[in-house]
Coordinates of C-alpha atoms in Angstrom, one line a residue:
Chain A
M1 CA 44.4 145.5 43.6
S2 CA 42.0 146.7 46.3
T3 CA 43.7 148.7 49.0
A4 CA 40.9 148.2 51.5
P5 CA 42.0 145.5 54.0
E6 CA 40.2 142.4 53.4
K7 CA 38.7 141.1 56.6
L8 CA 39.9 137.5 57.1
S9 CA 39.5 135.3 60.0
E10 CA 39.9 131.7 61.0
S11 CA 36.2 131.2 60.2
D12 CA 37.3 131.3 56.5
S13 CA 39.2 128.0 57.1
P14 CA 37.7 124.7 56.0
L15 CA 39.6 123.3 59.0
D16 CA 38.5 123.5 62.6
L17 CA 41.6 125.5 63.5
S18 CA 40.9 126.0 67.2
A19 CA 40.5 122.2 67.6
I20 CA 43.6 121.5 65.6
R21 CA 45.6 124.1 67.5
A22 CA 44.5 122.5 70.8
D23 CA 46.1 119.3 69.5
F24 CA 49.5 121.0 69.5
P25 CA 50.4 121.8 73.1
I26 CA 53.5 123.7 72.2
L27 CA 51.6 126.4 70.3
D28 CA 49.8 127.5 73.5
Q29 CA 52.6 129.6 75.0
T30 CA 54.0 133.0 75.1
V31 CA 57.5 134.0 73.9
Q32 CA 58.9 137.2 75.2
D33 CA 55.4 138.0 76.6
K34 CA 53.8 137.6 73.2
A35 CA 51.7 134.7 71.9
L36 CA 54.0 132.3 70.0
C37 CA 53.6 132.6 66.3
Y38 CA 55.5 129.6 64.9
L39 CA 56.4 130.1 61.2
D40 CA 59.5 127.9 61.1
N41 CA 57.8 124.7 60.0
A42 CA 60.2 124.0 57.2
A43 CA 62.9 123.6 59.7
T44 CA 60.8 121.3 61.9
A45 CA 57.1 121.0 62.4
Q46 CA 55.4 120.9 65.9
K47 CA 54.0 117.6 67.2
P48 CA 50.4 116.9 68.0
R49 CA 49.6 115.2 71.3
Q50 CA 48.6 112.1 69.3
V51 CA 52.2 111.7 68.3
I52 CA 53.6 112.6 71.7
D53 CA 51.2 110.2 73.3
A54 CA 52.0 107.4 70.9
V55 CA 55.7 107.7 71.7
A56 CA 55.1 108.0 75.5
E57 CA 52.6 105.1 75.4
Y58 CA 55.2 102.9 73.6
Y59 CA 57.8 103.6 76.3
R60 CA 55.2 103.2 79.1
R61 CA 53.7 99.9 78.0
D62 CA 55.4 98.2 75.1
N63 CA 59.1 99.0 75.2
A64 CA 61.3 96.0 74.2
N65 CA 63.8 95.2 71.5
I66 CA 62.3 94.0 68.3
H67 CA 62.6 90.9 66.1
R68 CA 64.4 88.8 68.7
G69 CA 62.6 88.3 72.0
V70 CA 59.9 85.8 72.3
H71 CA 58.3 87.5 75.3
T72 CA 55.1 89.4 75.1
L73 CA 56.6 92.9 75.2
A74 CA 59.0 92.0 72.4
E75 CA 56.1 90.8 70.3
R76 CA 54.1 93.9 70.9
A77 CA 57.1 96.2 70.1
T78 CA 57.9 94.2 66.9
A79 CA 54.2 94.3 65.8
A80 CA 54.0 98.1 66.5
Y81 CA 57.3 98.8 64.6
E82 CA 56.3 96.6 61.6
S83 CA 52.8 98.1 61.5
A84 CA 54.4 101.5 61.5
R85 CA 56.3 100.4 58.4
E86 CA 53.1 99.2 56.8
R87 CA 51.5 102.5 57.7
M88 CA 54.3 104.6 56.1
A89 CA 54.5 102.4 53.0
D90 CA 50.8 103.0 52.5
F91 CA 51.2 106.8 53.2
I92 CA 53.4 107.2 50.1
N93 CA 51.5 104.4 48.2
A94 CA 54.4 102.0 48.0
S95 CA 53.4 98.7 46.2
A96 CA 55.0 96.6 49.0
T97 CA 55.6 97.2 52.7
E98 CA 59.2 95.9 52.6
E99 CA 60.1 98.6 50.1
L100 CA 60.2 101.1 53.0
I101 CA 63.4 101.3 55.1
F102 CA 63.3 103.2 58.4
L103 CA 66.4 105.4 58.8
R104 CA 67.3 108.5 60.7
G105 CA 65.9 110.9 58.1
T106 CA 66.2 112.2 54.6
T107 CA 70.0 112.9 55.0
E108 CA 70.7 109.3 56.0
A109 CA 68.5 108.0 53.2
I110 CA 70.3 110.0 50.5
N111 CA 73.7 109.0 51.9
L112 CA 72.6 105.3 51.8
V113 CA 71.7 105.5 48.1
A114 CA 74.9 107.4 47.3
Q115 CA 77.1 104.8 49.1
S116 CA 75.2 101.6 48.5
W117 CA 73.6 102.1 45.0
A118 CA 75.8 104.8 43.3
R119 CA 79.3 104.1 44.6
P120 CA 79.7 100.6 43.2
R121 CA 78.4 101.8 39.8
L122 CA 80.4 105.1 39.3
E123 CA 83.5 105.4 37.3
P124 CA 85.6 108.3 36.3
G125 CA 83.8 110.2 33.6
D126 CA 80.4 109.3 34.9
E127 CA 78.1 112.1 36.0
I128 CA 75.6 112.6 38.8
L129 CA 73.0 115.3 38.2
V130 CA 71.5 117.5 41.0
T131 CA 70.0 121.0 40.9
E132 CA 70.9 124.4 42.1
L133 CA 67.7 124.4 44.1
D134 CA 68.7 121.5 46.3
H135 CA 69.4 121.3 50.0
H136 CA 73.0 120.6 51.0
S137 CA 71.8 117.1 52.0
N138 CA 71.0 116.4 48.4
I139 CA 74.3 117.8 47.1
V140 CA 77.1 116.9 49.6
P141 CA 76.4 113.1 49.7
W142 CA 76.8 113.1 45.9
Q143 CA 80.0 115.3 46.1
L144 CA 81.4 112.7 48.5
V145 CA 80.7 109.8 46.2
C146 CA 82.0 111.7 43.2
E147 CA 85.3 112.3 45.1
Q148 CA 85.5 108.6 46.0
T149 CA 84.9 107.4 42.4
G150 CA 86.2 110.2 40.1
A151 CA 82.7 110.9 38.8
T152 CA 81.5 114.5 38.2
L153 CA 78.7 116.4 39.8
R154 CA 76.6 118.7 37.7
A155 CA 73.6 120.9 38.6
V156 CA 70.5 122.0 36.7
E157 CA 70.2 125.8 36.8
V158 CA 67.3 127.7 38.4
N159 CA 65.7 130.8 36.8
E160 CA 65.0 134.1 38.4
R161 CA 61.6 132.9 39.8
G162 CA 63.3 130.1 41.6
E163 CA 62.1 127.4 39.2
L164 CA 64.2 124.7 37.5
D165 CA 65.3 125.8 34.1
L166 CA 63.9 123.0 31.9
E167 CA 66.3 123.8 29.0
S168 CA 69.2 123.4 31.3
F169 CA 67.7 120.1 32.6
E170 CA 67.2 118.8 29.1
A171 CA 70.8 119.6 28.1
L172 CA 72.2 117.9 31.2
I173 CA 69.9 114.9 31.4
S174 CA 70.7 114.1 27.7
R175 CA 74.3 113.6 28.8
R176 CA 72.9 110.4 30.6
P177 CA 74.2 110.9 34.1
R178 CA 74.2 107.8 36.2
L179 CA 71.5 109.3 38.5
F180 CA 69.4 112.4 38.8
A181 CA 68.7 113.6 42.4
V182 CA 66.1 116.3 42.9
G183 CA 64.1 117.9 45.7
H184 CA 60.3 117.5 45.4
V185 CA 59.8 120.9 47.1
S186 CA 62.5 123.5 47.8
N187 CA 63.0 124.2 51.5
A188 CA 64.5 127.6 50.8
L189 CA 61.9 129.0 48.3
G190 CA 59.0 126.6 48.4
T191 CA 59.1 125.8 44.7
I192 CA 57.3 122.6 43.9
N193 CA 59.3 120.9 41.1
P194 CA 57.5 119.1 38.3
V195 CA 58.8 115.7 39.5
K196 CA 56.6 113.5 37.4
H197 CA 57.7 115.3 34.2
L198 CA 61.4 115.2 35.3
V199 CA 61.2 111.5 36.0
E200 CA 59.6 110.8 32.6
R201 CA 62.3 112.7 30.8
A202 CA 65.1 111.1 32.9
H203 CA 63.8 107.6 32.3
A204 CA 63.6 108.4 28.5
F205 CA 67.4 108.6 28.8
G206 CA 67.6 105.6 31.1
V207 CA 68.5 107.7 34.1
P208 CA 67.2 106.6 37.5
V209 CA 65.8 109.4 39.8
L210 CA 66.1 110.0 43.5
V211 CA 63.5 112.4 45.0
D212 CA 64.2 114.3 48.2
G213 CA 60.7 114.5 49.7
A214 CA 61.6 116.1 53.0
Q215 CA 59.6 119.2 52.2
A216 CA 56.8 117.5 50.3
T217 CA 55.4 114.9 52.7
P218 CA 54.3 117.6 55.2
H219 CA 52.2 119.4 52.6
M220 CA 50.8 117.0 50.0
A221 CA 49.7 113.5 49.3
V222 CA 52.8 111.7 47.8
D223 CA 52.3 108.7 45.5
V224 CA 55.7 107.2 44.6
Q225 CA 54.1 104.9 42.0
A226 CA 52.4 107.8 40.3
L227 CA 55.6 109.9 40.4
G228 CA 57.5 107.0 38.8
C229 CA 60.7 107.7 40.7
D230 CA 63.3 105.1 41.7
F231 CA 64.1 106.4 45.2
Y232 CA 62.1 108.6 47.6
A233 CA 63.5 109.9 50.9
F234 CA 61.6 111.8 53.6
S235 CA 61.9 112.8 57.3
G236 CA 59.5 112.3 60.2
H237 CA 60.1 115.6 62.0
K238 CA 59.1 117.8 59.1
M239 CA 55.7 116.0 58.9
Y240 CA 54.7 116.4 62.6
G241 CA 56.5 113.2 63.7
P242 CA 59.5 112.8 65.9
T243 CA 63.1 113.8 65.1
G244 CA 65.6 111.0 64.3
I245 CA 63.2 109.0 62.1
G246 CA 62.7 109.0 58.4
A247 CA 62.5 106.6 55.5
L248 CA 63.8 105.6 52.2
W249 CA 61.5 104.0 49.6
S250 CA 62.8 102.2 46.6
R251 CA 61.6 99.3 44.4
K252 CA 62.4 95.9 45.8
E253 CA 64.5 94.8 42.9
L254 CA 66.8 97.9 43.4
L255 CA 67.0 97.4 47.1
T256 CA 67.7 93.7 46.7
E257 CA 70.8 94.2 44.6
M258 CA 72.2 97.0 46.8
P259 CA 74.8 96.0 49.4
P260 CA 74.3 97.1 53.0
C261 CA 76.1 100.2 54.2
Q262 CA 76.3 99.4 57.9
G263 CA 76.9 96.1 59.5
G264 CA 75.5 95.0 62.8
G265 CA 72.7 93.1 64.4
E266 CA 69.4 92.8 62.7
M267 CA 70.8 93.2 59.2
I268 CA 72.1 89.6 59.0
K269 CA 70.7 86.1 58.7
M270 CA 73.8 84.2 59.7
V271 CA 77.3 85.3 60.9
S272 CA 80.5 83.4 61.1
I273 CA 84.0 84.9 61.4
E274 CA 84.6 84.1 57.8
R275 CA 81.4 85.5 56.3
S276 CA 77.9 86.6 56.9
V277 CA 74.6 86.3 55.0
W278 CA 72.6 89.5 54.7
N279 CA 69.1 89.6 55.9
D280 CA 66.2 90.4 53.5
V281 CA 65.1 93.8 52.4
P282 CA 64.3 96.0 54.3
H283 CA 66.1 94.6 57.4
K284 CA 69.4 94.5 55.5
F285 CA 69.6 98.3 55.8
E286 CA 68.5 98.6 59.4
A287 CA 71.6 97.6 61.3
G288 CA 71.3 97.8 65.1
T289 CA 68.3 98.6 67.2
P290 CA 66.3 101.0 65.2
N291 CA 64.3 104.1 66.4
I292 CA 61.3 102.0 67.4
A293 CA 59.5 104.8 69.2
G294 CA 60.3 107.2 66.4
A295 CA 58.7 104.9 63.8
I296 CA 55.6 104.5 66.0
G297 CA 55.4 108.3 66.4
L298 CA 55.8 108.8 62.7
A299 CA 52.9 106.4 61.9
A300 CA 50.8 108.4 64.4
A301 CA 51.7 111.6 62.5
A302 CA 50.6 110.0 59.3
D303 CA 47.3 109.0 60.9
Y304 CA 46.9 112.5 62.3
M305 CA 47.5 114.1 58.9
E306 CA 45.1 111.8 57.2
S307 CA 42.4 112.4 59.9
I308 CA 42.5 116.0 58.9
G309 CA 42.8 115.2 55.2
L310 CA 45.7 115.9 52.9
D311 CA 43.5 117.8 50.5
A312 CA 42.1 120.0 53.2
I313 CA 45.7 120.6 54.5
G314 CA 46.8 121.6 51.0
D315 CA 43.8 123.9 50.5
W316 CA 44.3 125.8 53.7
E317 CA 48.1 126.0 53.3
H318 CA 47.4 127.5 49.8
R319 CA 45.2 130.2 51.4
L320 CA 48.0 130.9 53.9
L321 CA 50.5 131.2 51.1
E322 CA 48.3 133.5 49.1
H323 CA 47.7 135.7 52.2
A324 CA 51.4 135.8 53.1
T325 CA 52.4 136.6 49.5
R326 CA 49.9 139.4 49.4
R327 CA 50.7 140.9 52.8
L328 CA 54.4 140.8 52.4
S329 CA 54.3 142.2 48.8
E330 CA 52.3 145.1 50.2
T331 CA 54.8 145.8 53.0
P332 CA 57.1 148.6 52.0
G333 CA 60.8 147.5 51.6
V334 CA 60.0 143.8 51.5
T335 CA 61.0 141.8 48.4
L336 CA 59.9 138.2 47.9
I337 CA 62.5 135.7 46.8
G338 CA 61.2 132.8 44.8
T339 CA 58.0 133.5 42.9
A340 CA 57.5 130.1 41.2
E341 CA 54.0 129.3 39.9
Q342 CA 53.8 126.1 41.9
K343 CA 54.8 126.7 45.5
A344 CA 54.3 125.1 48.9
A345 CA 53.5 127.4 51.9
V346 CA 56.9 129.0 52.2
V347 CA 57.8 132.6 51.7
S348 CA 61.4 133.7 51.5
F349 CA 62.1 137.4 51.5
V350 CA 64.5 140.2 52.2
V351 CA 63.8 143.5 53.9
D352 CA 65.5 146.7 52.6
G353 CA 68.0 147.9 55.2
V354 CA 67.5 145.0 57.7
H355 CA 69.7 142.0 57.5
P356 CA 67.8 138.7 57.8
H357 CA 69.6 137.8 61.1
D358 CA 68.6 141.1 62.7
L359 CA 65.1 140.4 61.4
G360 CA 65.1 137.0 63.1
T361 CA 66.0 138.6 66.4
I362 CA 63.5 141.4 66.1
L363 CA 60.7 139.1 65.1
D364 CA 61.5 136.9 68.0
S365 CA 60.9 139.8 70.3
E366 CA 57.4 139.9 68.9
G367 CA 56.9 136.1 69.5
V368 CA 57.4 135.3 65.8
A369 CA 59.7 132.4 65.0
I370 CA 61.1 132.4 61.4
R371 CA 64.4 131.2 59.9
A372 CA 67.1 133.5 58.7
G373 CA 70.2 132.4 56.8
H374 CA 71.2 130.4 53.8
H375 CA 68.7 127.5 54.5
C376 CA 71.4 124.9 53.8
A377 CA 71.2 125.9 50.2
M378 CA 74.4 127.9 49.7
P379 CA 74.7 127.2 45.9
L380 CA 71.1 128.6 45.5
M381 CA 71.9 131.7 47.6
E382 CA 75.0 132.3 45.5
K383 CA 73.0 132.0 42.3
L384 CA 70.5 134.5 43.7
G385 CA 73.3 136.8 44.8
L386 CA 72.1 136.9 48.4
P387 CA 74.1 136.0 51.5
A388 CA 70.9 135.1 53.3
T389 CA 67.1 135.5 53.3
A390 CA 64.4 135.4 55.9
R391 CA 61.9 132.6 55.6
A392 CA 58.4 132.1 56.9
S393 CA 57.1 128.6 56.4
M394 CA 53.6 127.7 57.3
A395 CA 51.8 124.6 58.5
F396 CA 48.1 123.8 58.5
Y397 CA 47.8 124.9 62.1
N398 CA 48.8 128.5 61.3
T399 CA 46.2 131.2 61.0
L400 CA 45.8 134.3 58.8
E401 CA 46.2 136.4 61.9
E402 CA 49.7 135.0 62.5
I403 CA 50.7 136.1 59.0
D404 CA 49.3 139.6 59.8
T405 CA 51.4 139.6 63.0
L406 CA 54.5 138.8 60.9
A407 CA 53.7 141.6 58.4
D408 CA 53.2 144.1 61.1
A409 CA 56.4 143.1 62.8
L410 CA 58.3 143.6 59.6
V411 CA 57.1 147.2 59.5
R412 CA 58.4 147.7 63.1
A413 CA 61.7 146.1 62.2
R414 CA 62.2 148.6 59.4
E415 CA 61.4 151.5 61.8
L416 CA 64.0 150.2 64.2
L417 CA 66.9 149.6 61.8
A418 CA 66.3 150.8 58.2
Chain B
M1 CA 64.6 141.9 77.4
D2 CA 64.3 145.2 75.6
L3 CA 65.3 145.2 72.0
K4 CA 66.7 148.7 72.5
D5 CA 69.4 147.2 74.7
L6 CA 70.6 145.1 71.7
Y7 CA 70.0 147.7 69.0
H8 CA 71.4 150.6 71.0
E9 CA 71.3 153.9 69.1
I10 CA 75.1 153.8 68.6
I11 CA 74.8 150.4 66.9
V12 CA 71.9 151.6 64.7
D13 CA 73.9 154.6 63.7
H14 CA 77.1 152.7 63.0
N15 CA 75.1 150.1 61.0
R16 CA 73.5 152.8 58.9
R17 CA 76.7 154.7 58.4
P18 CA 79.7 152.5 59.0
R19 CA 82.9 154.4 59.7
N20 CA 86.1 153.5 57.8
F21 CA 84.1 151.3 55.4
R22 CA 86.7 151.3 52.6
R23 CA 89.6 149.4 51.1
I24 CA 93.1 150.3 52.0
E25 CA 95.4 150.0 49.0
N26 CA 98.7 149.1 50.6
P27 CA 97.9 147.5 54.0
T28 CA 100.6 146.0 56.1
R29 CA 98.1 143.4 57.4
V30 CA 94.9 142.1 56.0
S31 CA 92.6 139.3 57.1
E32 CA 89.2 138.0 56.2
G33 CA 86.6 137.0 58.7
Y34 CA 83.6 134.7 58.1
N35 CA 80.8 133.7 60.3
P36 CA 79.2 130.6 58.7
L37 CA 76.2 130.8 60.9
C38 CA 75.0 134.2 59.7
G39 CA 77.0 134.5 56.5
D40 CA 78.6 137.7 57.9
K41 CA 81.8 138.4 55.8
L42 CA 84.3 141.0 56.4
K43 CA 87.8 142.0 55.2
L44 CA 89.9 144.0 57.6
Y45 CA 92.8 146.2 56.4
V46 CA 95.5 147.4 58.8
V47 CA 98.4 149.7 58.3
E48 CA 100.8 149.1 61.3
K49 CA 104.0 151.0 61.7
D50 CA 106.4 150.7 64.7
G51 CA 103.7 149.0 66.8
V52 CA 101.1 151.6 66.1
I53 CA 97.9 151.1 64.0
E54 CA 98.1 154.1 61.7
D55 CA 95.1 153.1 59.7
V56 CA 92.4 150.5 59.9
A57 CA 89.4 150.0 57.7
F58 CA 87.0 147.2 56.6
E59 CA 84.7 146.0 53.8
G60 CA 82.0 143.4 53.9
S61 CA 78.4 142.6 54.5
G62 CA 76.6 141.2 57.5
C63 CA 74.0 141.9 60.2
A64 CA 73.7 145.2 62.0
I65 CA 75.7 143.8 65.0
S66 CA 78.6 142.7 62.9
M67 CA 78.7 145.9 60.8
A68 CA 78.4 148.2 63.8
S69 CA 81.0 146.2 65.8
A70 CA 83.5 146.4 63.0
S71 CA 82.8 150.1 62.5
L72 CA 83.3 150.8 66.2
L73 CA 86.5 148.8 66.2
T74 CA 88.1 150.8 63.5
E75 CA 87.0 154.1 65.1
R76 CA 88.5 153.0 68.4
L77 CA 91.8 151.6 67.2
K78 CA 93.0 154.2 64.6
G79 CA 96.2 155.7 65.9
K80 CA 96.5 153.3 68.9
P81 CA 99.2 150.9 69.8
A82 CA 98.7 147.4 68.4
E83 CA 99.0 146.0 72.0
E84 CA 95.9 147.9 72.9
A85 CA 94.0 146.0 70.2
E86 CA 94.9 142.7 71.9
T87 CA 93.9 144.0 75.3
L88 CA 90.6 145.3 74.0
F89 CA 89.9 141.9 72.2
G90 CA 90.1 140.1 75.5
Q91 CA 87.9 142.7 77.2
M92 CA 85.3 142.7 74.5
H93 CA 85.2 138.9 74.5
D94 CA 84.6 138.9 78.2
L95 CA 82.0 141.6 78.0
L96 CA 80.0 139.9 75.3
T97 CA 80.2 136.4 76.9
G98 CA 79.0 137.8 80.3
K99 CA 82.4 137.4 82.0
G100 CA 82.9 141.1 82.2
E101 CA 82.1 142.0 85.8
D102 CA 85.5 143.5 86.4
I103 CA 85.6 145.4 83.1
D104 CA 85.6 149.2 83.3
T105 CA 82.8 149.7 80.7
E106 CA 83.4 153.5 81.0
A107 CA 86.9 153.0 79.6
L108 CA 85.5 151.0 76.7
G109 CA 83.6 154.1 75.6
K110 CA 81.2 153.5 72.7
L111 CA 82.3 149.9 72.5
A112 CA 80.2 149.3 75.6
A113 CA 77.1 149.8 73.5
L114 CA 77.6 146.2 72.3
E115 CA 77.1 144.9 75.9
G116 CA 73.4 144.2 75.2
V117 CA 74.5 141.4 72.8
K118 CA 75.4 139.2 75.8
A119 CA 71.6 138.5 76.4
Y120 CA 71.5 137.0 72.9
P121 CA 73.9 134.1 72.8
S122 CA 73.2 133.3 69.2
R123 CA 74.4 136.8 68.2
V124 CA 77.6 137.0 70.2
K125 CA 79.7 135.7 67.3
C126 CA 78.3 138.5 65.1
A127 CA 79.8 141.0 67.5
T128 CA 83.2 139.2 68.0
L129 CA 83.8 138.4 64.3
C130 CA 85.7 141.7 63.6
W131 CA 87.8 141.2 66.8
H132 CA 88.8 137.6 65.8
T133 CA 89.6 139.0 62.3
L134 CA 91.8 141.8 63.7
H135 CA 93.6 139.3 66.0
A136 CA 94.2 137.0 63.0
A137 CA 95.5 140.0 61.0
L138 CA 97.9 141.1 63.8
Q139 CA 99.1 137.5 64.1
G140 CA 99.8 137.4 60.3
E141 CA 97.0 135.0 59.6
D142 CA 94.8 135.7 56.6
L143 CA 91.5 134.0 57.6
A144 CA 89.5 134.0 60.8
T145 CA 86.2 132.3 61.4
T146 CA 84.0 132.3 64.5
E147 CA 83.8 128.5 64.5

């Protein structure tokens, strides 16, 4: 490896980074008198003005409740909401628009599948399979439903690089669990799981698969038909959209046979005191007034990402990942955690002599925002034998210079505490 | 805000070389403290006899603030009346949450080095964890959390 510092600049990017950064008003600020260097995108991504404007414009001009009023604003709001559904169904290449249910986010989507699809099917002795790499939101809903039904939760092991152990997977999937739930991309380590392969193997044993796509949709083009999965859940705020909006996709025949989880307005066709008739999919699962502005903002985020190009986003984020991996590996006392071959732009690491939480505070004083902690993946941390890690997670608006700022700040953190 | 106010040299020193960082084989009181936010974990051992803390030590892992705070606690309380521990707990709590205008920081001695934490609300629990744990130990409870 060459020791001469390679001169890298924004001009190496295929993206027009200064124009892109100008779309994100929040990036243009100082924190503790230093330029903000936002590297906590896996927690939540920043929003371009196109998203902020879409939400504001809806409230300024179109706000009304949907699917009921006959007045002009209600019709505009309904059209905007339903066109957002069409947009998002298209974004993940669903075969039908009504297969996309708007929910609060990935967590609510997984809980819905656990309670509506799994709970009526599970019996004592049945198994649900997750992985040690998963986020708590793809573990705890299954624990709850296992407690309710007497089923057993099992987890595919991870290897020392932070990849799923495929032998462990084969052994557990051949036990024919009732469902396999797996993250597309690990939030804690960035590992991209071989979802298509996992789905093929699971289906060979007749096991349906739920994919937690919260960390995938921000980074790559997702095609649910090509993946072959049965459920796909994702969140708006991780992919440059608003908080409080996300979606569940599933095939229409599965959704049709699932009972609703929540009762209320919108999810019914007819109500009497004796009984009610459920509305059609997807409205059956959208009780109450939904997050209309959120759905519109999410569709604007999808538009924005596609205007830049998902391939271009992926290429630049890969460059950021390579640069971060190299700079951090070369920084004395830094150990990278999670070295999977296929990774999204996330680097998890520990620094000798500096606890991740101290690191978080010290980096903040340099304007650098990272995450420190267990990343809602305590089973993974226990497996790795670590109480916590520091995590820098990149987005396409990040620059190579920001990664240099991070690496330089790590050196100063060690000087201070180690 | 100057980082040196948070990572005072006393804190850096006690983090690097925590005092009384050991297990006590036959403690009269023992309690575990856990801060779910940071993952700071510590176990505090106390030997109390006739109302006096004859020995106090801790084990665990956590951030610099939690380790230094626990180290300073043990250094300060060894050989002191148990009552003093409760008084100090109240004073430290007030100092770290910015309610300590009336506190004589000179009397707190080295413990006052933690005062800089009050400018970092997300880190206050790191500093108070050992005090909650000690309080639980003296009350005969075996677990303390900062939640």
